[in-house]
XYZ file of C-alpha atoms in Angstrom:
172
model
C 129.669 164.961 66.182
C 130.330 164.819 69.873
C 133.771 165.200 71.380
C 134.998 164.531 74.909
C 135.485 167.253 77.471
C 139.229 166.641 77.673
C 141.567 169.268 76.269
C 145.355 169.309 75.987
C 147.351 172.511 76.444
C 149.711 173.191 73.557
C 151.672 176.191 72.398
C 151.758 177.643 68.908
C 154.225 179.824 67.072
C 151.711 182.546 66.197
C 149.626 184.391 68.742
C 145.875 184.711 68.243
C 143.055 186.275 70.249
C 142.061 184.630 73.519
C 138.591 183.038 73.549
C 137.671 184.977 76.718
C 139.518 188.314 76.773
C 140.715 188.673 73.129
C 144.330 189.368 74.145
C 147.013 187.737 71.957
C 148.098 184.352 73.293
C 150.004 181.309 72.071
C 148.407 178.815 74.474
C 145.832 176.538 72.846
C 143.463 174.015 74.366
C 142.731 171.278 71.835
C 141.025 167.894 71.905
C 143.114 164.829 71.132
C 141.922 164.712 67.504
C 141.917 168.546 67.245
C 138.246 168.572 66.261
C 137.854 171.445 68.724
C 140.442 173.974 69.838
C 140.434 177.389 71.456
C 143.118 179.939 72.217
C 143.211 180.959 75.853
C 145.470 182.883 78.198
C 147.359 180.907 80.820
C 145.685 183.079 83.466
C 142.275 181.701 82.466
C 143.548 178.129 82.846
C 143.990 178.676 86.578
C 140.376 179.913 86.865
C 138.143 177.051 88.062
C 135.148 178.738 86.431
C 136.784 178.179 83.043
C 138.822 174.967 83.220
C 140.199 172.475 85.711
C 143.528 170.736 85.307
C 143.455 166.934 85.328
C 146.188 165.504 87.534
C 147.695 162.132 86.669
C 149.835 159.786 88.675
C 153.460 160.348 87.715
C 154.354 156.691 88.196
C 151.990 155.633 85.420
C 153.430 158.186 83.011
C 157.068 157.294 83.676
C 156.709 153.674 82.640
C 154.947 152.837 79.409
C 154.628 149.151 80.396
C 151.963 147.999 82.832
C 152.857 146.273 86.100
C 151.214 143.019 84.978
C 153.292 142.948 81.802
C 156.498 143.524 83.762
C 155.628 140.665 86.126
C 154.842 138.356 83.203
C 158.131 139.184 81.446
C 160.071 138.675 84.674
C 158.512 135.224 85.165
C 159.338 134.241 81.580
C 162.928 135.398 82.003
C 163.332 133.503 85.302
C 161.888 130.364 83.690
C 164.388 130.624 80.820
C 167.240 131.080 83.300
C 166.131 127.978 85.239
C 166.024 125.920 82.031
C 169.451 127.203 81.058
C 170.934 126.237 84.444
C 169.329 122.788 84.271
C 170.832 122.206 80.820
C 174.259 123.268 82.070
C 174.010 120.842 85.007
C 172.969 118.015 82.701
C 175.831 118.805 80.325
C 178.390 118.849 83.154
C 177.133 115.629 84.744
C 176.728 113.738 81.496
C 179.738 113.447 79.215
C 178.558 114.160 75.712
C 179.961 114.875 72.316
C 181.610 118.236 71.871
C 179.348 118.982 68.910
C 176.267 118.794 71.099
C 177.870 121.087 73.670
C 178.614 123.661 71.016
C 174.998 123.535 69.827
C 173.720 123.943 73.393
C 176.097 126.842 73.990
C 174.857 128.499 70.805
C 171.263 128.113 71.928
C 171.991 129.489 75.395
C 173.817 132.435 73.809
C 170.715 133.295 71.820
C 168.474 133.074 74.876
C 170.794 135.392 76.791
C 170.129 138.120 74.210
C 166.420 138.148 75.034
C 166.843 139.422 78.624
C 169.274 142.059 77.359
C 166.620 143.440 75.020
C 163.968 143.691 77.738
C 165.565 146.574 79.670
C 165.922 148.543 76.448
C 162.169 148.495 75.870
C 161.472 149.242 79.535
C 164.015 152.041 79.781
C 162.544 154.122 76.973
C 162.177 157.738 77.955
C 158.540 158.653 78.558
C 156.804 160.617 75.856
C 156.363 164.281 76.646
C 152.852 164.810 77.858
C 150.776 167.919 77.612
C 148.790 169.326 80.491
C 145.210 168.050 80.455
C 142.224 170.250 81.223
C 138.474 169.791 81.554
C 136.363 172.795 80.641
C 133.661 174.025 83.006
C 130.291 172.545 82.036
C 128.892 175.900 80.855
C 131.948 176.699 78.717
C 131.868 173.178 77.281
C 128.138 173.538 76.525
C 128.961 176.750 74.606
C 131.604 174.881 72.577
C 129.227 172.009 71.789
C 126.404 174.362 70.775
C 128.808 176.337 68.562
C 129.880 173.140 66.798
C 126.257 172.066 66.430
C 125.367 175.454 64.904
C 128.279 175.232 62.437
C 127.267 171.708 61.425
C 123.627 172.716 60.916
C 124.676 175.733 58.825
C 126.852 173.588 56.574
C 124.053 171.010 56.198
C 121.603 173.772 55.241
C 124.040 175.066 52.600
C 124.414 171.554 51.191
C 120.646 171.003 51.136
C 119.629 174.414 49.678
C 120.554 173.735 46.015
C 118.476 170.544 46.012
C 115.285 172.278 47.127
C 112.870 173.497 44.431
C 112.638 177.201 43.716
C 109.604 179.400 44.371
C 107.066 179.579 41.507
C 107.579 182.626 39.290
C 104.175 182.703 37.595
C 100.870 183.577 39.217
C 98.188 180.994 39.789
C 95.190 180.971 37.352
């Protein structure tokens, strides 16, 4: 059971002892799946011998949609607008039945709703993000060895009942 060396800072309602100095703290460093977590003071988080904060580009966090996807959606929208304008020109130049015009207007009304829905998905407020930290290699090695020791202890407890007992009688 290996976990990545990427921890997220979170706060809890109850204070517990810090992993380093044993003072009560509400700050917790936890992995994304919370397979590993440790309480730590905020003072220790600024210590480069304990953990280093991972900085992210703010522009990537603000928009949940990638640049390529935005460009693709923009091209699709422009293509639909061109088709719509071409249909309007054809309808104006060519006298047609009023029934066909009403059908075309209904279709163009539906296509105009699609661009209106695009800004809604793009203007979603960004999810709140937690501060990311990477533990120092020695501290992380301690965490991994502690998890390995716990796993081995639980495996030994599971295996112990299946092992045969020691003989109670003496040999002849």
